[in-house]
Short mmCIF file of C-alpha atoms in Angstrom, two decimals:
data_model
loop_
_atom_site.label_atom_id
_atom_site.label_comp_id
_atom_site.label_asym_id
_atom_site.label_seq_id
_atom_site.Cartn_x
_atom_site.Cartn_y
_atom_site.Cartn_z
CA UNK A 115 0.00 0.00 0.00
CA UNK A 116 1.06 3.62 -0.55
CA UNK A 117 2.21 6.37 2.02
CA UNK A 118 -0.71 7.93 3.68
CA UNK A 119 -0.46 11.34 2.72
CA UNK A 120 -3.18 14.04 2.79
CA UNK A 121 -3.88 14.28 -0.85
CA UNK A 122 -3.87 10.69 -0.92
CA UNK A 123 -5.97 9.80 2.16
CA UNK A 124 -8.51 12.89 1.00
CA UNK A 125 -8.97 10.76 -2.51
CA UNK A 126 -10.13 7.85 -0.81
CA UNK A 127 -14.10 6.60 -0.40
CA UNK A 128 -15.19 3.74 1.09
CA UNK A 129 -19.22 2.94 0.03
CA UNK A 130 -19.87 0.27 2.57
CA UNK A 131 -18.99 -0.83 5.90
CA UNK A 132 -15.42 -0.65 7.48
CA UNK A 133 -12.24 -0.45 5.72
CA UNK A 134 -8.63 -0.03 6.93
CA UNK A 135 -5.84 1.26 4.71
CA UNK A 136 -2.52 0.93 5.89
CA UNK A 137 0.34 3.06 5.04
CA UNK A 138 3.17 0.98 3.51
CA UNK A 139 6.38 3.42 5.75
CA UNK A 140 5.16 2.23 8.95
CA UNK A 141 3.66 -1.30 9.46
CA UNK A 142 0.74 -1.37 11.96
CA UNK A 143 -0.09 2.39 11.13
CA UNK A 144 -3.53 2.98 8.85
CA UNK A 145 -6.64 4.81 8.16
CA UNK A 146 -9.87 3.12 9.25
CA UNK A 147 -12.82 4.65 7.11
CA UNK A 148 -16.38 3.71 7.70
CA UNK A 149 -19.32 4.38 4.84
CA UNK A 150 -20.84 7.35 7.19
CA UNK A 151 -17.39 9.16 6.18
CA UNK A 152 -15.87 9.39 8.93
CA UNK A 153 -12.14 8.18 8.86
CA UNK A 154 -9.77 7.62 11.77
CA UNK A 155 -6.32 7.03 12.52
CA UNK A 156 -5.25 3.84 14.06
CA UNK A 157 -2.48 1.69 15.43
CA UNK A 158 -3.12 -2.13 15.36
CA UNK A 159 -0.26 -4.08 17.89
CA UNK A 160 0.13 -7.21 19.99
CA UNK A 161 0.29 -6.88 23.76
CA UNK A 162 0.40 -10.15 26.04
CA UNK A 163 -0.60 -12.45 23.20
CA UNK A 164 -3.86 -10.63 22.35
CA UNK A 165 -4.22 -7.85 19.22
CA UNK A 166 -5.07 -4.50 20.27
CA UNK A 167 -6.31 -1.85 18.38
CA UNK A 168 -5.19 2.23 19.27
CA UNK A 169 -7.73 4.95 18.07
CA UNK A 170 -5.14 8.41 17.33
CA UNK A 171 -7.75 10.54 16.35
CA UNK A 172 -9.41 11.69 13.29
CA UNK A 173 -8.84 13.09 9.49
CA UNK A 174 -8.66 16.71 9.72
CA UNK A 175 -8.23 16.67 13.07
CA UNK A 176 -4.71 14.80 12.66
CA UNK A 177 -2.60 15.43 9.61
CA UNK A 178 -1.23 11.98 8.39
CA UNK A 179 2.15 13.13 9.57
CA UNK A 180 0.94 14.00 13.03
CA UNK A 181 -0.80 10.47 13.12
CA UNK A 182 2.25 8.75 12.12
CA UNK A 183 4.22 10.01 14.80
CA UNK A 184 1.59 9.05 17.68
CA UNK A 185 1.62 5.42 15.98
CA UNK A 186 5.54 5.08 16.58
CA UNK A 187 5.43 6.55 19.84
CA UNK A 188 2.67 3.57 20.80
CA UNK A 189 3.87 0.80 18.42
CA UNK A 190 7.57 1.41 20.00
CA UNK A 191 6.27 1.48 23.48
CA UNK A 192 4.52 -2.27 22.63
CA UNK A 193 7.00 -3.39 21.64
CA UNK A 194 8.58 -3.02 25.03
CA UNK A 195 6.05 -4.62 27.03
CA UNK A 196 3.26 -1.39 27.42
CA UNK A 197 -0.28 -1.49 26.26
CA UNK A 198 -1.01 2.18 25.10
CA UNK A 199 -4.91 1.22 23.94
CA UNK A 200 -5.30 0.48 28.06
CA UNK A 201 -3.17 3.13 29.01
CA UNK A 202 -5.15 5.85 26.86
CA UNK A 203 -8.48 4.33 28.71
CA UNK A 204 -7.30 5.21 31.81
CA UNK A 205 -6.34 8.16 31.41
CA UNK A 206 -9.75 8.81 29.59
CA UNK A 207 -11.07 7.68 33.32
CA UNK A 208 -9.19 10.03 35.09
CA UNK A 209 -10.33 12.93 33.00
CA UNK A 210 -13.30 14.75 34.50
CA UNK A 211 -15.84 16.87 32.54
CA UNK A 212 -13.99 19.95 34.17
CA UNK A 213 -10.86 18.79 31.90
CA UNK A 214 -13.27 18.70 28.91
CA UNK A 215 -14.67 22.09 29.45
CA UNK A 216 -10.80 23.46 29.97
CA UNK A 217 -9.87 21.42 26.68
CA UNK A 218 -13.13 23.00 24.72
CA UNK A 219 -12.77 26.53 25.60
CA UNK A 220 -9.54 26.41 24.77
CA UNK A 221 -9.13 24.34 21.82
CA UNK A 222 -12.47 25.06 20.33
CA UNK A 223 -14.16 28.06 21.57
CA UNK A 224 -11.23 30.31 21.85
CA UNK A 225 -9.99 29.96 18.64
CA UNK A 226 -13.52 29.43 16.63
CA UNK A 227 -16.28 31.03 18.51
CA UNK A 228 -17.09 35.42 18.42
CA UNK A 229 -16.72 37.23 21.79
CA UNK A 230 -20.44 36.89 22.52
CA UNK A 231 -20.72 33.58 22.19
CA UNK A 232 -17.96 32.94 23.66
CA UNK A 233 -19.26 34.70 27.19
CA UNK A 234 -22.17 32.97 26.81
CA UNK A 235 -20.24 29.37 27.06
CA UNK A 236 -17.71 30.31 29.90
CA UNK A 237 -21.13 31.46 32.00
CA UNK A 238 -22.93 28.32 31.20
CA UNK A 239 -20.27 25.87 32.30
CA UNK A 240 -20.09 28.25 35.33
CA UNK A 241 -23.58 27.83 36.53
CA UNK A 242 -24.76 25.32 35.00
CA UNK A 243 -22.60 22.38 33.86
CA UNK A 244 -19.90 22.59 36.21
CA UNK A 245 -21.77 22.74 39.48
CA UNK A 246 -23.65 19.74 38.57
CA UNK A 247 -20.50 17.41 36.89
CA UNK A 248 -17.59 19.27 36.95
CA UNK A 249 -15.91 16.61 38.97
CA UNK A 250 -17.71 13.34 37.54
CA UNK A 251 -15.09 11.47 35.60
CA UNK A 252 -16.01 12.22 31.96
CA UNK A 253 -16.20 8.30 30.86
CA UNK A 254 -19.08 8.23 33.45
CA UNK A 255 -21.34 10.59 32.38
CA UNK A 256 -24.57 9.48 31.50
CA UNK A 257 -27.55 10.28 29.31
CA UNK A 258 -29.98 10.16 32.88
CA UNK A 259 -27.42 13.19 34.08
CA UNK A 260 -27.73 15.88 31.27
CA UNK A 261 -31.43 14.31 31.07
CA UNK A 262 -31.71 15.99 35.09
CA UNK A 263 -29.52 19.11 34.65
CA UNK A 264 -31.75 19.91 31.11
CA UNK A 265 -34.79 19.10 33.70
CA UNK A 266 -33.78 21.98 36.63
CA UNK A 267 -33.41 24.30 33.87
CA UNK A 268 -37.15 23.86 32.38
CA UNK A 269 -38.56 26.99 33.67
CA UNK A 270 -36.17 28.87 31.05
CA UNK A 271 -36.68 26.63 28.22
CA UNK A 272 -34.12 28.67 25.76
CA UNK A 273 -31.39 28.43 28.41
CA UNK A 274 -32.02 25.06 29.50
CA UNK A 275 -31.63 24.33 25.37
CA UNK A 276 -28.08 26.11 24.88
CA UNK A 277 -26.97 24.52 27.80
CA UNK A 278 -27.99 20.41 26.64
CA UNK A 279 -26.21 22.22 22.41
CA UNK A 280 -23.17 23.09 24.71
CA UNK A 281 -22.93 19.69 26.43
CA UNK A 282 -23.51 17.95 22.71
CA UNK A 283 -20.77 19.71 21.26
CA UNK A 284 -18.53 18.93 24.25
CA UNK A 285 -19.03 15.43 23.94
CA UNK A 286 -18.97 15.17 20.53
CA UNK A 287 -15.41 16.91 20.81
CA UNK A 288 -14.42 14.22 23.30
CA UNK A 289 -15.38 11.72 20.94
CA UNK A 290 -13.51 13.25 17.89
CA UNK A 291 -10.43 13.50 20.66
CA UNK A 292 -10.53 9.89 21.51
CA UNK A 293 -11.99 10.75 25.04
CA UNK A 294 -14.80 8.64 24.81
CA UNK A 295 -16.16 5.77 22.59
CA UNK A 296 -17.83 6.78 19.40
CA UNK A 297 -21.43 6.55 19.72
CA UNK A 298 -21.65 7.51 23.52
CA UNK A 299 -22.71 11.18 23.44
CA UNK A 300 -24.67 11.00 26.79
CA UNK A 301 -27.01 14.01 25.38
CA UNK A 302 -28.34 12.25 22.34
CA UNK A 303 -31.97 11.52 22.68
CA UNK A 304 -32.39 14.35 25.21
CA UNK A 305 -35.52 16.12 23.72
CA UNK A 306 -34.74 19.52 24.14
CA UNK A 307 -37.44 22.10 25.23
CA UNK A 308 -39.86 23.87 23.07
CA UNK A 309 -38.90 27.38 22.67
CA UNK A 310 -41.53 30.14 23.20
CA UNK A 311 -40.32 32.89 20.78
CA UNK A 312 -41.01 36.62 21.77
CA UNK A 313 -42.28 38.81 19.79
CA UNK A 314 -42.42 42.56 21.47
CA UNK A 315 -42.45 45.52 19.17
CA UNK A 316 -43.37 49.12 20.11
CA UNK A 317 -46.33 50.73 19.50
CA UNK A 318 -46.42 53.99 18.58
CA UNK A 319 -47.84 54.91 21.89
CA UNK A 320 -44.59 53.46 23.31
CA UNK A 321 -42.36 54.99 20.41
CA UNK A 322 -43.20 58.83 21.36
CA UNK A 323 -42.64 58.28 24.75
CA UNK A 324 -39.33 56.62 24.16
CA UNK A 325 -38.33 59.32 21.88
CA UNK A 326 -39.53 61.74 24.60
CA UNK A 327 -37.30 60.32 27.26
CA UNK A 328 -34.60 60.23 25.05
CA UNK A 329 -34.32 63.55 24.47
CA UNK A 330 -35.04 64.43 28.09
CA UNK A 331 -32.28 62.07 29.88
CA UNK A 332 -29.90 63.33 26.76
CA UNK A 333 -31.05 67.30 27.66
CA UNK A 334 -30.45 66.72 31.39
CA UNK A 335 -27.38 65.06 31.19
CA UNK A 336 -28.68 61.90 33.39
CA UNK A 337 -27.79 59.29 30.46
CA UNK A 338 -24.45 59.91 28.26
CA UNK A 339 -25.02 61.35 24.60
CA UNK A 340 -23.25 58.13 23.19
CA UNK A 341 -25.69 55.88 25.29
CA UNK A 342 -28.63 57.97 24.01
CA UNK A 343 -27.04 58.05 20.42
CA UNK A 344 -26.99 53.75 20.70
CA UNK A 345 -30.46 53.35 21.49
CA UNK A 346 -31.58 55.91 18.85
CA UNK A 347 -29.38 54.16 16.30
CA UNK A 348 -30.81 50.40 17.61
CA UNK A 349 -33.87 51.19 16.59
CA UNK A 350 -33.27 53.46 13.26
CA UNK A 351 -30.65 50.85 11.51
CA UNK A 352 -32.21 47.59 13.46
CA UNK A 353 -28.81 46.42 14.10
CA UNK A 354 -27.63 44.26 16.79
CA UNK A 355 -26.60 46.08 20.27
CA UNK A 356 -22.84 44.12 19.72
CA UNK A 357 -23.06 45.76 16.09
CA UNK A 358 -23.71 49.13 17.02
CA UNK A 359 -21.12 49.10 20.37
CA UNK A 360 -18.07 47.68 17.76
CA UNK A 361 -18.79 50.15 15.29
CA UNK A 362 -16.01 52.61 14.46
CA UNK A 363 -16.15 55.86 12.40
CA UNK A 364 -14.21 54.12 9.42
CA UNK A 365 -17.46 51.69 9.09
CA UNK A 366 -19.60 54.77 8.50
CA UNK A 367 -19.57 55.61 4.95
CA UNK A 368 -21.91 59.00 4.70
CA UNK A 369 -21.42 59.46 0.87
CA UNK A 370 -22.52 55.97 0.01
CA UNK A 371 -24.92 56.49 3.12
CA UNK A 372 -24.12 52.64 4.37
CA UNK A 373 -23.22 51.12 7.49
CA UNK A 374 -19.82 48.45 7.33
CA UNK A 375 -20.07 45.45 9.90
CA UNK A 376 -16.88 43.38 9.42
CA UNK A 377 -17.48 40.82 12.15
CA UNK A 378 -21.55 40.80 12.69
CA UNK A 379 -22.97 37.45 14.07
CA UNK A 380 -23.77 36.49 10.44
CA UNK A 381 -20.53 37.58 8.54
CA UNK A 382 -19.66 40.59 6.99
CA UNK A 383 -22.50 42.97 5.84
CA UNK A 384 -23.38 46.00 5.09
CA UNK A 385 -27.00 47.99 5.16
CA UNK A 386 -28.28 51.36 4.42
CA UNK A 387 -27.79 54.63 6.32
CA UNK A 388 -31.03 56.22 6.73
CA UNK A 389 -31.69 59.77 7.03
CA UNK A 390 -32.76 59.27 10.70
CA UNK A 391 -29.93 57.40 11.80
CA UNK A 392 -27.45 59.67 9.72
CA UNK A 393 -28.77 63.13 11.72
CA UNK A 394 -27.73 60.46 14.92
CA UNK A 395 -24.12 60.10 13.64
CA UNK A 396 -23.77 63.32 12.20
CA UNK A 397 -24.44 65.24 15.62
CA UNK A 398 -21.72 62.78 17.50
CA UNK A 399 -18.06 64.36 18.13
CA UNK A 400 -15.34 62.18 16.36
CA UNK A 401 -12.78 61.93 19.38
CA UNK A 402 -12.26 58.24 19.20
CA UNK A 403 -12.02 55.54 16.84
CA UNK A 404 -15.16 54.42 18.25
CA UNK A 405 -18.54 55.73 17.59
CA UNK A 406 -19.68 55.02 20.98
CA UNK A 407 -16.68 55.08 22.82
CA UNK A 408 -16.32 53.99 26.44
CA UNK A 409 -14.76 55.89 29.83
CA UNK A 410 -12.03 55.43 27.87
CA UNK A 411 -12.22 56.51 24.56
CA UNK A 412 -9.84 54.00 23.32
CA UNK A 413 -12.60 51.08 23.62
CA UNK A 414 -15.73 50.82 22.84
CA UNK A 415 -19.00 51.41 24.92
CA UNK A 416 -19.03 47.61 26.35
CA UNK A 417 -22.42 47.47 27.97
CA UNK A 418 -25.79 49.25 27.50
CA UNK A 419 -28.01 47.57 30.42
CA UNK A 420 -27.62 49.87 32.86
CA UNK A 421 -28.60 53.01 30.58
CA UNK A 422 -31.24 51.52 28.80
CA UNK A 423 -32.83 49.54 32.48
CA UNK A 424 -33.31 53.58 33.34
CA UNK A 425 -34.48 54.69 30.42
CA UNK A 426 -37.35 51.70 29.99
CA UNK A 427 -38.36 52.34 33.43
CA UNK A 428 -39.11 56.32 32.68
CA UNK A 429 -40.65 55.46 29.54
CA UNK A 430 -42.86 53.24 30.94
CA UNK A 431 -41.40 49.91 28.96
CA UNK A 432 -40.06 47.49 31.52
CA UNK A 433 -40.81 44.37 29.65
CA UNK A 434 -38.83 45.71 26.98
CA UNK A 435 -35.39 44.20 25.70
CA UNK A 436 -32.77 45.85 23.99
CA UNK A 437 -33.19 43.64 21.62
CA UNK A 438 -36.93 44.64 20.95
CA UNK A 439 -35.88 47.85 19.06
CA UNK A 440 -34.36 45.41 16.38
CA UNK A 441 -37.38 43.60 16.31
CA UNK A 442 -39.57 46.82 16.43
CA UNK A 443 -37.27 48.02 13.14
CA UNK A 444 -38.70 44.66 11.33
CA UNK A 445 -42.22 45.19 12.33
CA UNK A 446 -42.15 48.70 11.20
CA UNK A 447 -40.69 47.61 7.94
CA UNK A 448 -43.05 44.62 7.70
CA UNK A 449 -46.17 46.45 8.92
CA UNK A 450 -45.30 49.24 6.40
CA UNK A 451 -45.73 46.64 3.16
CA UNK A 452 -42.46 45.60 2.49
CA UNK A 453 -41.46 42.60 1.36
CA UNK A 454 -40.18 39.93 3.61
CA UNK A 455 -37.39 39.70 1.38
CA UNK A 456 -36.45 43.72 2.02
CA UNK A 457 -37.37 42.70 5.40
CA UNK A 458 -34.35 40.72 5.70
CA UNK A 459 -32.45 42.35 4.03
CA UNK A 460 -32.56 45.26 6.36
CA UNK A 461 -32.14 43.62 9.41
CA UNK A 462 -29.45 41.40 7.97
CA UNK A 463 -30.84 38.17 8.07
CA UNK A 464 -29.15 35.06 5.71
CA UNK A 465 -31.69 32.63 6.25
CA UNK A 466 -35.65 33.52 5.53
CA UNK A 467 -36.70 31.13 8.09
CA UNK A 468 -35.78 34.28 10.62
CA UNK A 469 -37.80 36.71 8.99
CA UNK A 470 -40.85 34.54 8.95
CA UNK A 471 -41.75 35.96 12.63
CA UNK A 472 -42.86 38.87 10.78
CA UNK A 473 -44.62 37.34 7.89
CA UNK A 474 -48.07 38.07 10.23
CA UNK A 475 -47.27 41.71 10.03
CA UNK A 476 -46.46 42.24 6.38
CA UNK A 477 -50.00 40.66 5.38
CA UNK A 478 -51.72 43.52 6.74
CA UNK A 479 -51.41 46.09 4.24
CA UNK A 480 -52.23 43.54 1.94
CA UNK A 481 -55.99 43.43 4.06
CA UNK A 482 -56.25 46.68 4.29
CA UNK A 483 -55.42 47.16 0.35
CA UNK A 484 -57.99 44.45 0.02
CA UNK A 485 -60.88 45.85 2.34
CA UNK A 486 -60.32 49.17 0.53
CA UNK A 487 -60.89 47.74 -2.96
CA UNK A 488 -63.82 45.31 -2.11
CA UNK A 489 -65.42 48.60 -0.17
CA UNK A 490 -65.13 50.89 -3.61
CA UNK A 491 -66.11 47.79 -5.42
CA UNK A 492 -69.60 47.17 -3.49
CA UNK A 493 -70.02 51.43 -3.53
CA UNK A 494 -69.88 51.25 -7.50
CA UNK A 495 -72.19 48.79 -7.84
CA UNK A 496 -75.32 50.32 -5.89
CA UNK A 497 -76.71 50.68 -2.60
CA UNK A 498 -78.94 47.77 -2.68
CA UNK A 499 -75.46 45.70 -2.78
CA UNK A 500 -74.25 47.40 -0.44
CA UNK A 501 -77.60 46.69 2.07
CA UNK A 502 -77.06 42.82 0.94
CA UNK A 503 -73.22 42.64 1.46
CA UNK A 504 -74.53 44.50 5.63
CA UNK A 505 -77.30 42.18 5.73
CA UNK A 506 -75.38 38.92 5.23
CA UNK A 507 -72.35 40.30 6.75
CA UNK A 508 -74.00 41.43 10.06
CA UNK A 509 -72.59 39.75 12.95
CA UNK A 510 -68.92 39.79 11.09
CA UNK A 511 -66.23 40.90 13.19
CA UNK A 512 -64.68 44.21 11.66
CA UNK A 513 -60.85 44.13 11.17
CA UNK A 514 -59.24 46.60 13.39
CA UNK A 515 -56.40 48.91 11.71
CA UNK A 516 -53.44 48.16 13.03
CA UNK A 517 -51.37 51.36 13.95
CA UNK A 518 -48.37 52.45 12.18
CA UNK A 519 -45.52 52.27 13.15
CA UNK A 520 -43.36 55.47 12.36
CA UNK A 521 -40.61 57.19 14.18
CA UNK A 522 -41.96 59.99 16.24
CA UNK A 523 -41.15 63.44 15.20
CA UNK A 524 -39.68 64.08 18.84
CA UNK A 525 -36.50 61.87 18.47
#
């Protein structure tokens, strides 16, 4: 057999059931490929009298070269009496899940995952996961434990979710790492929660008495102008709050009137500057590279929950988010007859699945377009249609008009 190289061992297919190609430098070295496509590294030895079999790791994980030099190490060690296949379980027994969370935040997370979501793991393996595990070895981790900790956790359905997708990934990370036996994710099978999505957007009831606070708390110096100028640009460009607190001046492009996001949850993008959310910007000094600098104008604004817990409370919004503006942007746009398509493509969105939360709203124009044209209709053709269409609709529930949505003139 030929050298297993990258190019070569990336050419390779195997259609059904298990095959093992071994690499002709080093004997007892090869690739063991299964027809799901996954492909593994292994080291196949004798140790007292009985053949053992050594899982490295897998493709992609392990370059060929990598793998070969784990099969010496444990091929040469054999051949001096040591069983490295028993060894490596043992040391897989020692391991607790608090190694695995160490090894995933810093060999996957770290490196992969954005800033957010990276806070968002470190506090769920504080509170959650390693309270409840941390120091259960991580071969003995069982389906009935995530089942319990995914159980406390059912009065926040959402969180009890990312919590059993973080577990998953762990495992399935220990698995890929030779840490456990393939197959023995203890989460699979756990039926995670349904989620009950929110849907909040202002009225525009609540919109002029945002926009009045606003300029109040702004006037009288209780709130900062760039904490002010974040809200007021949340809800003109329906950005994300992590979008609008990493935005610097050189993303702002006024003659092209466009926004730049280099690093937004979904990827690169870029949306429009409207005329509301340029007279924001344009009334903001440029001392910083940041648009909404922090205490120190070097860094960003980092946090917007304590400015925006005092403004909601004035204005009279305390179940309000942060995040509702974004959503309230949508509705607006939706409510207003655009397109789902425009939809997303104002608020960013790469899937259409996410816009469909507002595909209730943009059907109301069309049923107001509709009423409006089966009205004029009946008018033109006489009033004794018009005293049938009553007659047999009598008892029909009228559909209300559901208010615009429209900046108010006071922010």
């Amino acid at each position: 057999m030929p050298r297993l190289t990258k190019r070569y061992v990336d050419s390779l297919r195997c259609t059904d059931g298990d095959l093992v190609v071994w690499d002709d430098d080093l004997p007892g070295f090869g690739l063991r490929m299964r027809a799901s496509g996954r492909r593994y590294y292994v080291a196949k030895y004798r140790a007292k009298g009985r053949q053992r079999w050594l899982t490295l790791g897998p493709h992609g994980v392990l370059t060929p070269e990598q793998a070969r030099r784990q099969a010496a190490r444990a091929l040469s060690a054999a051949r001096e009496g040591a069983d490295p296949a028993v060894e490596r379980r043992e040391e897989a027994r020692a391991l607790t899940v608090a190694d695995l969370a160490g090894r995933y935040l810093s060999q996957h997370a770290e490196p992969k995952k954005k800033a957010a979501s990276l806070r968002n793991d470190r506090l769920n393996l504080r509170l959650h996961v390693l309270p409840s595990f941390g120091k259960v070895p991580l071969a003995a981790v069982t389906r009935e434990d995530v089942a319990t900790l995914h159980h406390a956790l059912r009065e926040t359905p959402t969180a009890a979710n990312r919590v059993l997708a973080l577990l998953s990934k762990m495992f399935n990370l220990a698995e890929k790492w030779g840490l456990r036996q393939d197959g023995s994710n203890p989460c699979r099978h756990v039926e995670r929660f349904p989620e009950r999505r929110r849907e909040r957007f202002l009225n525009d009831d609540e919109l002029a008495r945002l926009g009045s606070v606003l300029k109040d708390v702004e006037q009288k110096g209780i709130e900062s102008t760039g904490a002010v100028a974040a809200v007021r640009l949340l809800l003109f460009t329906g950005s994300r709050l992590s979008e609008v607190l990493r935005l610097r001046w050189e993303d702002v492009d006024v003659d092209r009137r466009c926004l730049r996001f280099s690093d937004s949850k979904t990827g690169a993008k870029r949306i429009p500057l409207n005329s509301a959310a340029l007279e924001v910007l344009m009334a903001l000094p440029r001392k910083a590279p940041w648009v909404i600098p922090g205490r120190d104008p070097t860094e960003p604004l980092v946090n917007l929950a304590k400015p925006w817990k005092r403004i909601r409370e004035l204005a009279g919004l305390d179940d309000v988010r942060i995040h509702d503006l974004r959503h309230t942007h949508g509705s607006s746009a939706a409510g207003a007859g655009l397109s789902l398509h425009l939809v997303g493509a104002l608020l960013g969105h790469r899937q259409p699945a996410t816009t469909a939360r507002y595909a209730h709203l943009a059907e109301d124009p069309v049923r107001e377009a509709s009423e409006r044209v089966g009205l004029r209709l009946a008018a033109a053709m006489g009033g004794a249609q018009r005293r049938r269409s009553r007659s047999t609709m009598s008892g029909a529930r009228r559909v209300p008009e559901r208010p615009s949505l429209q900046r108010p003139t006071s922010t």
